[in-house]
XYZ file of C-alpha atoms in Angstrom:
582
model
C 0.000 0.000 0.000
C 1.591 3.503 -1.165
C 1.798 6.707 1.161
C -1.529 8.366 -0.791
C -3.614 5.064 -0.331
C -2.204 4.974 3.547
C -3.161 8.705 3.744
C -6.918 8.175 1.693
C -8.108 5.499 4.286
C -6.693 7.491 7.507
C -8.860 10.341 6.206
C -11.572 7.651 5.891
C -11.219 6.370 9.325
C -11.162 9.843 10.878
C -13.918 11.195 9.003
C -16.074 8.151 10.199
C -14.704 8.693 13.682
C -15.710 12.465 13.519
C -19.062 11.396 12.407
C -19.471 8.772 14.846
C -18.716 11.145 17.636
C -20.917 13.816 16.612
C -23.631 11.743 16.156
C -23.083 10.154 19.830
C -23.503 14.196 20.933
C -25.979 14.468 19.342
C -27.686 11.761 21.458
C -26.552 12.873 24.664
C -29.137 11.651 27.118
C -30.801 9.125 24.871
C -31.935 5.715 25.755
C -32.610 3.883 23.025
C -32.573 -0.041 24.131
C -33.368 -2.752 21.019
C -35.346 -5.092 23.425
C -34.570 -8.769 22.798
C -30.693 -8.166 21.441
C -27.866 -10.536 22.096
C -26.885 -9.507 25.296
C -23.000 -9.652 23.909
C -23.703 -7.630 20.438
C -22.559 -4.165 20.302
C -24.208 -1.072 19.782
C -25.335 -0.429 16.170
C -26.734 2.240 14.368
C -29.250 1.925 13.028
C -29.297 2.566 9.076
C -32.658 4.462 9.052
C -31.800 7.152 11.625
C -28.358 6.727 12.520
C -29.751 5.954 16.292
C -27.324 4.405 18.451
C -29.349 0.896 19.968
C -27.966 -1.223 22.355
C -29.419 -4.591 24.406
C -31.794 -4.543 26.677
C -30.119 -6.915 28.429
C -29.212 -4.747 31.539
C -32.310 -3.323 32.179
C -34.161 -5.905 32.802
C -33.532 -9.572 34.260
C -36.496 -11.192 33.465
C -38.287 -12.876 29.701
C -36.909 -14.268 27.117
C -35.669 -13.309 23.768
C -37.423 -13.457 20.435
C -37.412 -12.489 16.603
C -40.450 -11.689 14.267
C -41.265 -13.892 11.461
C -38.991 -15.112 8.566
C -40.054 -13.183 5.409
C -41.508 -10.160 7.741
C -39.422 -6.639 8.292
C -40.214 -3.702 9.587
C -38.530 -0.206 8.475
C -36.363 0.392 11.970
C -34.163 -2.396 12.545
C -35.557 -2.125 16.593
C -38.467 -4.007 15.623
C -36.877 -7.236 14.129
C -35.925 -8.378 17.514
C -38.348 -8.733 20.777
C -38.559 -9.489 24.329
C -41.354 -11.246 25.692
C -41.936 -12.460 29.324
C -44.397 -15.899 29.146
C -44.077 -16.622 33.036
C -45.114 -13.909 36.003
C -47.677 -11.250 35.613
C -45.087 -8.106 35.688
C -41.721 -7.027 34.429
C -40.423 -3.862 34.837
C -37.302 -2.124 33.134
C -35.276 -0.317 35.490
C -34.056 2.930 33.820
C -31.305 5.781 35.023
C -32.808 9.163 34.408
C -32.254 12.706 35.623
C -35.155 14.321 38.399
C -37.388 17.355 37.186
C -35.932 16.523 33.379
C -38.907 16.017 31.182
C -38.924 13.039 28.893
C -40.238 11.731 25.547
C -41.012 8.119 26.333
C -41.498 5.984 23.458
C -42.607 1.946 23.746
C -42.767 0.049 20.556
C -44.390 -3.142 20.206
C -44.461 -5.325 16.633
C -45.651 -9.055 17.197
C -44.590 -9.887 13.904
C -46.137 -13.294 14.652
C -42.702 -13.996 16.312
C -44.517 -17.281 18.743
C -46.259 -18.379 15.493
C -49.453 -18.172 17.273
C -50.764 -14.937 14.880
C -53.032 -13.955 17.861
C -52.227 -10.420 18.648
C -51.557 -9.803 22.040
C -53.511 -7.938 25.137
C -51.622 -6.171 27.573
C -51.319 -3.359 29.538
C -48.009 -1.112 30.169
C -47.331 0.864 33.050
C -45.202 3.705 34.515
C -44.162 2.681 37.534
C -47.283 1.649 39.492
C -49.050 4.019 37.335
C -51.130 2.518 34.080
C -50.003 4.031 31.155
C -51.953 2.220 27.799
C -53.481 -1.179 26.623
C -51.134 -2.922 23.997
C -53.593 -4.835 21.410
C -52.276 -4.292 18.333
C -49.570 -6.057 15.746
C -47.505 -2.881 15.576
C -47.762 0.118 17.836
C -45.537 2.760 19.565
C -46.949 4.842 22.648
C -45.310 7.807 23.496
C -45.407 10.217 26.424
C -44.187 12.995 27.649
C -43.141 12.581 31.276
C -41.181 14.438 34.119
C -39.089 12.491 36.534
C -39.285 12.891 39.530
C -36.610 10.877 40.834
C -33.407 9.700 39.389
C -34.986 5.905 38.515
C -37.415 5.209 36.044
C -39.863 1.843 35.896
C -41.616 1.027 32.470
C -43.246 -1.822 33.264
C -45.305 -4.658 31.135
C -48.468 -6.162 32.774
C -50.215 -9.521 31.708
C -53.862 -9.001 31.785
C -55.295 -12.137 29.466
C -54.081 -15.171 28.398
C -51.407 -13.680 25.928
C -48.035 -13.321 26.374
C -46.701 -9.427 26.924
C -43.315 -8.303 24.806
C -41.800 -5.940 23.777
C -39.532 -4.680 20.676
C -37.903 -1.114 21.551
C -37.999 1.411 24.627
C -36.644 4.479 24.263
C -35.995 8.063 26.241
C -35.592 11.677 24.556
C -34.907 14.098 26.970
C -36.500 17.068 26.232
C -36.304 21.224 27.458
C -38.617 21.610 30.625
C -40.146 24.984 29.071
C -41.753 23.068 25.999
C -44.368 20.684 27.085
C -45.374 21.910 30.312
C -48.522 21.381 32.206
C -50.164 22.533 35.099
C -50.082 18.618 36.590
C -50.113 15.976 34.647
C -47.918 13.904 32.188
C -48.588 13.819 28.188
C -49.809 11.250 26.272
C -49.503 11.540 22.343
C -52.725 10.822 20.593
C -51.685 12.902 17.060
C -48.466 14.170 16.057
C -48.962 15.340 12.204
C -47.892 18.261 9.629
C -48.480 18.904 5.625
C -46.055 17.285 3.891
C -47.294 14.061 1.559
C -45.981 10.980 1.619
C -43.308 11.823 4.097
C -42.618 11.143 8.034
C -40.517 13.131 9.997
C -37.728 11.889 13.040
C -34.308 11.632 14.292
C -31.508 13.291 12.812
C -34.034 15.877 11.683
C -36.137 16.177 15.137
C -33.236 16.758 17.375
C -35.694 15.247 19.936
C -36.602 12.507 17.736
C -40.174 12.955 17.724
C -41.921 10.624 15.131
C -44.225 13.340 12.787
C -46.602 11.901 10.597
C -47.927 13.399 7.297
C -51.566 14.409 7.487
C -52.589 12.574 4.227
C -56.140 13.894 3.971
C -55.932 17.479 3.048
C -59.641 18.394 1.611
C -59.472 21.587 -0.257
C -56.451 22.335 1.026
C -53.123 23.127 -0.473
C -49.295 22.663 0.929
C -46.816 25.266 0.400
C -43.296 25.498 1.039
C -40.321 27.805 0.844
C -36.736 26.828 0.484
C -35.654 30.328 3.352
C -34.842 28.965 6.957
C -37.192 29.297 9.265
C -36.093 30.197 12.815
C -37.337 27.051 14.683
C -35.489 28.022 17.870
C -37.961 27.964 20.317
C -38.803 25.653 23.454
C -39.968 23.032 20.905
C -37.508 23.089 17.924
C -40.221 22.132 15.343
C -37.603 20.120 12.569
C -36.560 22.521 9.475
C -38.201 20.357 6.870
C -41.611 20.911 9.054
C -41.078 24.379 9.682
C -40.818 25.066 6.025
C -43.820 23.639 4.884
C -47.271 24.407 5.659
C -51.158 23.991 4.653
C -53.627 27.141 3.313
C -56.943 26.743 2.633
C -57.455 25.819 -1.101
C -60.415 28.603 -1.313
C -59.418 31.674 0.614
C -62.550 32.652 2.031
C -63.262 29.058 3.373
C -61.969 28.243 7.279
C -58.401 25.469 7.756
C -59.777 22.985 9.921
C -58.439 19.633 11.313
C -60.425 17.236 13.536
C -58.996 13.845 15.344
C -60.585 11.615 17.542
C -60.180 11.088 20.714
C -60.508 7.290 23.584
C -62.908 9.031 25.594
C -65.215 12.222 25.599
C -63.710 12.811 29.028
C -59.748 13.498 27.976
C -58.258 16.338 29.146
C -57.014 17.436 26.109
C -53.813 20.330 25.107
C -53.019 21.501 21.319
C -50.004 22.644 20.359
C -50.131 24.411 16.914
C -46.916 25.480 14.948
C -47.212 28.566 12.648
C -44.715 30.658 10.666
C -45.009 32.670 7.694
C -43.286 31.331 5.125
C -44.732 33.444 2.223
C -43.350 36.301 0.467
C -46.189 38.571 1.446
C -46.799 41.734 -1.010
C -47.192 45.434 0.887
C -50.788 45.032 0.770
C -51.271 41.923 2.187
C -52.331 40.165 5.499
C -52.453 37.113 6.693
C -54.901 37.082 9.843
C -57.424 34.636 11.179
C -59.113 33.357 14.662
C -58.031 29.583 15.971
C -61.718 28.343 16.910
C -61.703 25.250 19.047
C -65.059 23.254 18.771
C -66.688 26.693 17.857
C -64.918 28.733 20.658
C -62.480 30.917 19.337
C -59.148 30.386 21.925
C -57.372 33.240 19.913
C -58.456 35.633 17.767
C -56.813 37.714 15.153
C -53.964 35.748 14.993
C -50.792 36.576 12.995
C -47.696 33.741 12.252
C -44.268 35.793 12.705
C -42.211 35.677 9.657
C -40.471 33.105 9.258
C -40.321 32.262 12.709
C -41.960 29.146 14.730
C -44.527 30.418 16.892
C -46.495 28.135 19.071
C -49.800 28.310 20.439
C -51.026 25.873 23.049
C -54.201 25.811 25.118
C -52.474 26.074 29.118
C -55.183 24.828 30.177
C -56.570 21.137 29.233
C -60.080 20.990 27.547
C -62.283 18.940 26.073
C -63.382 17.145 22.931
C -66.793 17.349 21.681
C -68.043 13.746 21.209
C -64.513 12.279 21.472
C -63.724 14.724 18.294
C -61.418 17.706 18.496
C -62.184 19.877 15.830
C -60.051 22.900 15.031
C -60.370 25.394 12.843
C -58.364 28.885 11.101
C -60.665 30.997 10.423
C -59.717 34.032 8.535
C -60.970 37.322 9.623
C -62.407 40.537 7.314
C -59.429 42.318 7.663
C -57.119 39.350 6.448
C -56.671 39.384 2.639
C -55.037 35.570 2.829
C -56.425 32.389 3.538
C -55.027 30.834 7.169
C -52.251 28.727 7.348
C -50.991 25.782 9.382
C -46.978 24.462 9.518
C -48.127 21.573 12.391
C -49.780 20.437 15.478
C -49.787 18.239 18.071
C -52.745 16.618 20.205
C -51.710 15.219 23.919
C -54.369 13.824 26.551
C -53.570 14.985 29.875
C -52.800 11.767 32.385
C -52.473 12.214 35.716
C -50.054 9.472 36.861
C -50.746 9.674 40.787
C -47.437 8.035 42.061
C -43.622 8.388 41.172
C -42.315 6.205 38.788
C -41.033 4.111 41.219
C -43.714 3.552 43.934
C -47.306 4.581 45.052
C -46.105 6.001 48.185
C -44.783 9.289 47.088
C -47.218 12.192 48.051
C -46.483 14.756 45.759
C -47.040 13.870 42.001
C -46.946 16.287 39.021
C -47.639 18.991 41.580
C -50.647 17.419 42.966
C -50.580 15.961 46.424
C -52.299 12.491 47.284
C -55.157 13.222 50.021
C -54.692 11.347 53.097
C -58.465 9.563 51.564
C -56.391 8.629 48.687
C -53.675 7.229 50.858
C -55.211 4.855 53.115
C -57.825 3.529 50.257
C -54.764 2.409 48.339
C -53.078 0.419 51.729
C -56.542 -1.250 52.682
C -56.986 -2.924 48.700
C -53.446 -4.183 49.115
C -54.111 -5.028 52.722
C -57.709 -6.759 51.197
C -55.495 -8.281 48.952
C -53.345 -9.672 51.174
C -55.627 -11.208 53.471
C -57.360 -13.153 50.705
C -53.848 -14.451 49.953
C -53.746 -15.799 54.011
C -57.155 -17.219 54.324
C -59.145 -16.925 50.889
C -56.930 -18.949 49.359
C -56.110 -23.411 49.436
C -53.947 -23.300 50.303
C -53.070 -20.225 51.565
C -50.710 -18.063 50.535
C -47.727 -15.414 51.403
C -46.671 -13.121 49.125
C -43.352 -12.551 50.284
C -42.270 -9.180 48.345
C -44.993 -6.464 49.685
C -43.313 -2.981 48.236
C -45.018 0.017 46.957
C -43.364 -0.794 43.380
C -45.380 -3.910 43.434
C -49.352 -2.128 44.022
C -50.382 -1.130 41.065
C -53.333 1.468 40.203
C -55.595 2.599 37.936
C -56.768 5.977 36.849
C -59.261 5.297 39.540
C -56.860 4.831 41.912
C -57.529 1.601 42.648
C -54.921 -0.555 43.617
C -54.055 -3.973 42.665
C -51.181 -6.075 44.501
C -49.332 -7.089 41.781
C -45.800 -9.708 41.040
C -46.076 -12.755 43.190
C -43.230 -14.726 41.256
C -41.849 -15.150 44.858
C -45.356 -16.034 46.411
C -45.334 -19.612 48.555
C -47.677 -21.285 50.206
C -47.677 -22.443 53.576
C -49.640 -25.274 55.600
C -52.732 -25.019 57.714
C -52.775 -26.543 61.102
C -49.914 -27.231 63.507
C -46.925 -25.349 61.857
C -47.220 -21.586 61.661
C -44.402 -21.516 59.563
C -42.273 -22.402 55.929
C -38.522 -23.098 56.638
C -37.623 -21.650 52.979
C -34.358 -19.575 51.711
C -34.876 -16.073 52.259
C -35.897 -14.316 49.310
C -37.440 -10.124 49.425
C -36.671 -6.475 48.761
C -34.029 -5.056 51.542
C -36.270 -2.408 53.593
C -38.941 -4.387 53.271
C -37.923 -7.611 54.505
C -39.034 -9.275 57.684
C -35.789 -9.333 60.230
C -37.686 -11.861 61.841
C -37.662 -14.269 58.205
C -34.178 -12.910 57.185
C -32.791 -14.003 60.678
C -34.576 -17.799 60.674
C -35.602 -18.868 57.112
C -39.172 -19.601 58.942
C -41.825 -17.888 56.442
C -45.088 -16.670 58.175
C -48.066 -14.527 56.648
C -46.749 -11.948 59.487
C -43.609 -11.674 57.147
C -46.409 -10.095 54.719
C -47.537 -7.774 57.828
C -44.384 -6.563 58.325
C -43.610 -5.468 54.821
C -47.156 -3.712 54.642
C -46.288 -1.631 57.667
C -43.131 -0.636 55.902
C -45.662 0.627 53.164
C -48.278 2.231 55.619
C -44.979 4.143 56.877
C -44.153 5.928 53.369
C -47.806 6.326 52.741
C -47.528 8.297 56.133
C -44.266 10.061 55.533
C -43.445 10.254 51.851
C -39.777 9.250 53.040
C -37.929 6.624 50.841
C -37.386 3.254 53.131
C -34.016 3.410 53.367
C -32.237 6.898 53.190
C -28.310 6.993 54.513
C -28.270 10.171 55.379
C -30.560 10.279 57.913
C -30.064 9.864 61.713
C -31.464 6.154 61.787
C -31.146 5.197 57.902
C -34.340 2.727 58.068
C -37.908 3.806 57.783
C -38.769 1.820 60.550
C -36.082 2.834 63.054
C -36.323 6.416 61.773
C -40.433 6.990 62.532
C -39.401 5.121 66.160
C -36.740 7.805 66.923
C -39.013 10.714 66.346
C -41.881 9.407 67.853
C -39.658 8.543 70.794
C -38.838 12.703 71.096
C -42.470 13.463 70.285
C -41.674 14.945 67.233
C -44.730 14.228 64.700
C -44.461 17.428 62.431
C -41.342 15.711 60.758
C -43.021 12.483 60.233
C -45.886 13.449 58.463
C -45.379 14.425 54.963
C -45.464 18.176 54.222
C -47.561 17.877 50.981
C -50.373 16.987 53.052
C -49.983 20.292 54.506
C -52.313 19.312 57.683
C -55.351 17.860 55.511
C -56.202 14.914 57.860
C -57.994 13.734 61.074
C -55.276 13.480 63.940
C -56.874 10.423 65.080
C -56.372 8.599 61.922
C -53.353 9.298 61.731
C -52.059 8.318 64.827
C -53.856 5.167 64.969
C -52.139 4.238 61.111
C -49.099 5.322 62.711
C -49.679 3.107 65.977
C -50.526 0.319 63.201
C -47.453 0.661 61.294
C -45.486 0.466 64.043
C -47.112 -2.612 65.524
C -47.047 -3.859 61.740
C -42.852 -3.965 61.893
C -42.144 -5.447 65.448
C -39.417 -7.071 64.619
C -40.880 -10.035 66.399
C -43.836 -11.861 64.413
C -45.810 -12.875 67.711
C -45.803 -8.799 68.752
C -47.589 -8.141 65.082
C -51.223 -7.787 64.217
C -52.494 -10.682 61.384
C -53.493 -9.489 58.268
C -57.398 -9.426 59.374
C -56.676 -7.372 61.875
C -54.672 -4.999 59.831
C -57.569 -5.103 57.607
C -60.122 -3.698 60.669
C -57.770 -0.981 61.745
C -57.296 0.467 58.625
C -60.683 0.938 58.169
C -61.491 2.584 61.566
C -58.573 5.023 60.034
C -60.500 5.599 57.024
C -63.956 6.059 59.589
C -61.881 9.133 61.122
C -60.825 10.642 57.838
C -64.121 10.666 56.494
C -65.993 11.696 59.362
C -63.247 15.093 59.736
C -64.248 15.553 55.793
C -68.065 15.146 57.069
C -67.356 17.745 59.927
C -68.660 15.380 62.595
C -66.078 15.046 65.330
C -67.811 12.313 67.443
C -65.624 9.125 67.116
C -62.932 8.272 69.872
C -59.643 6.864 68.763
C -59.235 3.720 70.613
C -56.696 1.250 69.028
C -56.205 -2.374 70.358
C -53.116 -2.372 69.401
C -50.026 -1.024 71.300
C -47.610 1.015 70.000
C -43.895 -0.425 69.844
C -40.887 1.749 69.247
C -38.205 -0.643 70.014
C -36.092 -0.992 67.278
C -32.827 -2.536 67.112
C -30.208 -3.012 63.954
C -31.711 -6.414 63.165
C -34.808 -4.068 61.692
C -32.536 -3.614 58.291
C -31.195 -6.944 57.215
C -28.549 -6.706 54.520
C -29.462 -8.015 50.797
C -28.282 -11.251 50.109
C-alpha cells in the first residue's frame, strides 16, 4: 500500500470517527434499548436514523428473547428483535434518568407473529405503578411525555389475558422543561402530524426525535413550502423540513380545519399548533385569522411571525366534543389571505398519581395524594393480602410487599401485583415455611431474614413498611438520615415526640389526627421485629378501616368518634430491623 492510499483510508477512518462522535452528541441523554438483542452484540446504528441501539439486556432480568417472522421486516431495525416475558404477571425495566428533566417516552411493540401463534396480544403497560396504555395491536408505539421525579425510572409490562406481553424497543428523549409543560399531569400523544405528503418526519431531523406523521387527507387544502430557513429556535424546535412547509386553505374565504378523535369524551385534552409565515407577502397583504376550538375561538386575530416558529397551546386542558377535536383557522375581514398551518400536536392529559417508582410518594406532578387517597390504596393491598392468608387453598404469602409492586388505575384503585416469589404455607400445627430467604431489603421481615421460617406476618411486616411511606413520603431506606431505616427512623421521632417531621409536608395538615395516629400506631405494631408482637393481616384489615372512619368523618365535619386502638404502640427498634441483601 503507497503513502496516498495509507493517507486516503486514515482520512476515511477519521472522518467516520468524527461522524461517529458527533452523532453520539448528538444523542446525549438518549436511551434507546433494542429489546430482545444478544446480550454480547454491540451497539449499532441503526441505518434508518443513525440511532445508536444497544441490548436490553441490563435493564431488565427477566423474559426471554425473540425475533419476528422469517419473510416479515419492519422499516427500523428495533423491531426485528423482541422481548417477551411468558411466566409472572409483571416485568419492569429499570431505567437511570435525571429528576425534574422532562422526557419523551417511546414503547414500541411489533408481534410480527414472532410465537407463530398470529393472535395479537392484550396487555397493559405501566409507569411505575401508574397505568399508562393497553397494547392490542400487531404494531404500535406509545409515546409520552413525562417528568421524573426521581433519578430511577420503571416502564413496566403487565399480563392481563391469556397472551403473552413483549416488547420490541424502549426508548428516552430528553427534552427542554419549558416546551411541554402542564399545570399537573404527564402527556400522552394521541396525534403528532404536519403537511407534507408521503413523508414522516424523526431523528436526525427532530433533534428530539419525535416521530411526525404526514396528514394525508388534506380536503381543499393546499401545501406550500419555501426553500428560506425558518427560525425554529424555540422551546420546541419544530424540525426545518416541518417548519418550512405548511397547509392554506385551497379557497381563501373558506376556514383550515383539522379534527382527530379522541378514547374518551372525558380526555383532558392540550393543542399545540406550529405557525410561521413562510410566504413572500406583497405590501398590501395580510395574513390574519381566529383559531376556533369546537366553535370557541381560543385566539383571535392571529398573525404567524415571519419566518419564525410560533407556538400556540391551550395552558389549560379541555375537552373534545363527542370524542372529536375539531379545530379550525378561520380568517378574519381584515385578512386578505387564507389561514395557514406548519403543524400540530394533540396530547391527553394523564395524571399518573405516584412516582415512577412507587405509590407512596405524596407529591405527584404537583398534585398531592389526600390522606383519603392514601389509606384507600393500603386497605386494597391489605384486602389483597388477606385473601392471599385465608381466601386462598392453600393459603398463601406473598413474600415481596413494596409500593413498586401495588399497582393502580386511573381510579386509583390498587391492585397487589408480582407474586413470582409467592409460597404457600400449611394449615394446622406449623405456623411456619422453613424456605431460603428471598425479598426487597427495607422491606424484609428481620424476623424471616434471621430464621428462614416464612409466616403470613412476614407479609404484615412489609405492609407496615408501606403504611410508613404512605404516612411520611420518606424513601425506606435513606443513609443520610439519623437512623437510615424507615422503621427505626419513625421510632426515633416518635420517641422525642416529634410528629411534624413524620408526616409528609404535601399533606400540609389535611387529615384527622386520630387517623393518623392510629395508622401510625398500626405501622409500628405492623414492623415489630418479632412476628408474635404483630397484628395478622385481618386485623390490619379492621384498623385500617377505623382510620379511614376518622378521615371521612373530619371531611363530614362530625367530630364524634374516639380513637381507641387495640393495638399497642412499639418503638423498640434494634439493627436487626434492616437486614442486609443477600
Amino acid at each position: 500500500m503507497d503513502g496516498h492510499q495509507r493517507l486516503k483510508r486514515a482520512s476515511i477512518m477519521f472522518t467516520f470517527v468524527v461522524l461517529h462522535l458527533v452523532q453520539a452528541q448528538d444523542q446525549q441523554g438518549f436511551i434507546s434499548l433494542d429489546c430482545g438483542l444478544e446480550p454480547n452484540q454491540s451497539p449499532y446504528l441503526e441505518p434508518a436514523t443513525n440511532l445508536s441501539f444497544s441490548s436490553d439486556h441490563d435493564f431488565i432480568q427477566t423474559g426471554k428473547r425473540g425475533k419476528i417472522a422469517k419473510g416479515l421486516s419492519y422499516e427500523y431495525k428495533q423491531y426485528n428483535a423482541l422481548r417477551y416475558f411468558p411466566e409472572g404477571k409483571r416485568h419492569c425495566y429499570n431505567l437511570s434518568v435525571k429528576q425534574d428533566i422532562s422526557y419523551l417516552i417511546r414503547a414500541g411493540f411489533a408481534y410480527g407473529n414472532y410465537d407463530g401463534k398470529n393472535i395479537y396480544p392484550s396487555f397493559d403497560i405501566y409507569i411505575g405503578p401508574n397505568w399508562w396504555a393497553t397494547v392490542y395491536d400487531d404494531r404500535k408505539d406509545f409515546e409520552i411525555i413525562h417528568m421524573a421525579k426521581s433519578n430511577s425510572l420503571q416502564i413496566c409490562l403487565v399480563q392481563t389475558g391469556p397472551t403473552t406481553p413483549f416488547i420490541s424497543t424502549l426508548e428516552l428523549r430528553p427534552l427542554r422543561n419549558d416546551s411541554y409543560s402542564t399545570q399537573s399531569g404527564s402527556l400522552q400523544l394521541v396525534y403528532r402530524h404536519f403537511y407534507i405528503s408521503n413523508l414522516d418526519v424523526r431523528y436526525p431531523d427532530d433533534v428530539y426525535d419525535r416521530l411526525w406523521y404526514s396528514n394525508s387527507w388534506f380536503g381543499n387544502d393546499a401545501e406550500i413550502n419555501t426553500t428560506h430557513t425558518v427560525n425554529s429556535s424555540n422551546a420546541f424546535v419544530v424540525p426545518q423540513v416541518i417548519a418550512r412547509s405548511a397547509a392554506i386553505s385551497g379557497n381563501a374565504s373558506e376556514p383550515l380545519y383539522f379534527f382527530e378523535s379522541t378514547d374518551n369524551p372525558s380526555d383532558n385534552i392540550i393543542i399545540y399548533l406550529h405557525f410561521a409565515e413562510i410566504q413572500d407577502l406583497q405590501a398590501n397583504d395580510t395574513r390574519e385569522f381566529d383559531i376556533v376550538w369546537n366553535e370557541n375561538i381560543t385566539n383571535s386575530a392571529y398573525t404567524p411571525k415571519k419566518l419564525e416558529i410560533d407556538t400556540i397551546f391551550n395552558t389549560s386542558p379541555g375537552k373534545c366534543d363527542d370524542q372529536t377535536c375539531y379545530m379550525q383557522l378561520v380568517r378574519t375581514r381584515k385578512s386578505t389571505l387564507p389561514p395557514l398551518l406548519n403543524a400540530y400536536e394533540v396530547y391527553k392529559v394523564m395524571e399518573l398519581p405516584h412516582s415512577e417508582t412507587h405509590p407512596g410518594d405524596g407529591e405527584s406532578d404537583g398534585v398531592a395524594l389526600d390522606w383519603e387517597s392514601r389509606l384507600r390504596i393500603v386497605i386494597e393491598t391489605a384486602q389483597g393480602l388477606e385473601y392471599l392468608h385465608n381466601g386462598c387453598q392453600p393459603p398463601m404469602i406473598h413474600r415481596d410487599v413494596k409500593t413498586t409492586n401495588i399497582l393502580l388505575d386511573e381510579h386509583l384503585q390498587a391492585k397487589l401485583a408480582d407474586f413470582g416469589l409467592s409460597r404457600s404455607f400449611p394449615i394446622g400445627v406449623e405456623s411456619h415455611v422453613s424456605t431460603n430467604v428471598a425479598g426487597t431489603p427495607g422491606y424484609l421481615d428481620p424476623e424471616y431474614y434471621r430464621t428462614n421460617w416464612l409466616t403470613e406476618k412476614s407479609d404484615v411486616y412489609s405492609l407496615g413498611i408501606v403504611l410508613l411511606e404512605m404516612i411520611t413520603d420518606r424513601p425506606v431506606i435513606q443513609q443520610t438520615r439519623e437512623k437510615p431505616h424507615i422503621g427505626e427512623w419513625v421510632g426515633l421521632m416518635l420517641t422525642k415526640g416529634d410528629i411534624e417531621s413524620i408526616m409528609d409536608p404535601n399533606l400540609k395538615g389535611e387529615y384527622d389526627s386520630s387517623s393518623v395516629w392510629k395508622a401510625l400506631e398500626l405501622a409500628m405494631s405492623c414492623v415489630n421485629p418479632s412476628s408474635a408482637g404483630r397484628p395478622n393481616m385481618s386485623q390490619v384489615v379492621s384498623e385500617l378501616k377505623e382510620c379511614l372512619i376518622y378521615e371521612n368523618s373530619r371531611k363530614e365535619g362530625r367530630s364524634d368518634m374516639d380513637s381507641k386502638s387495640s393495638l399497642e404502640l412499639s418503638t423498640s427498634f434494634t439493627a436487626e430491623v434492616t437486614p442486609d441483601a443477600r
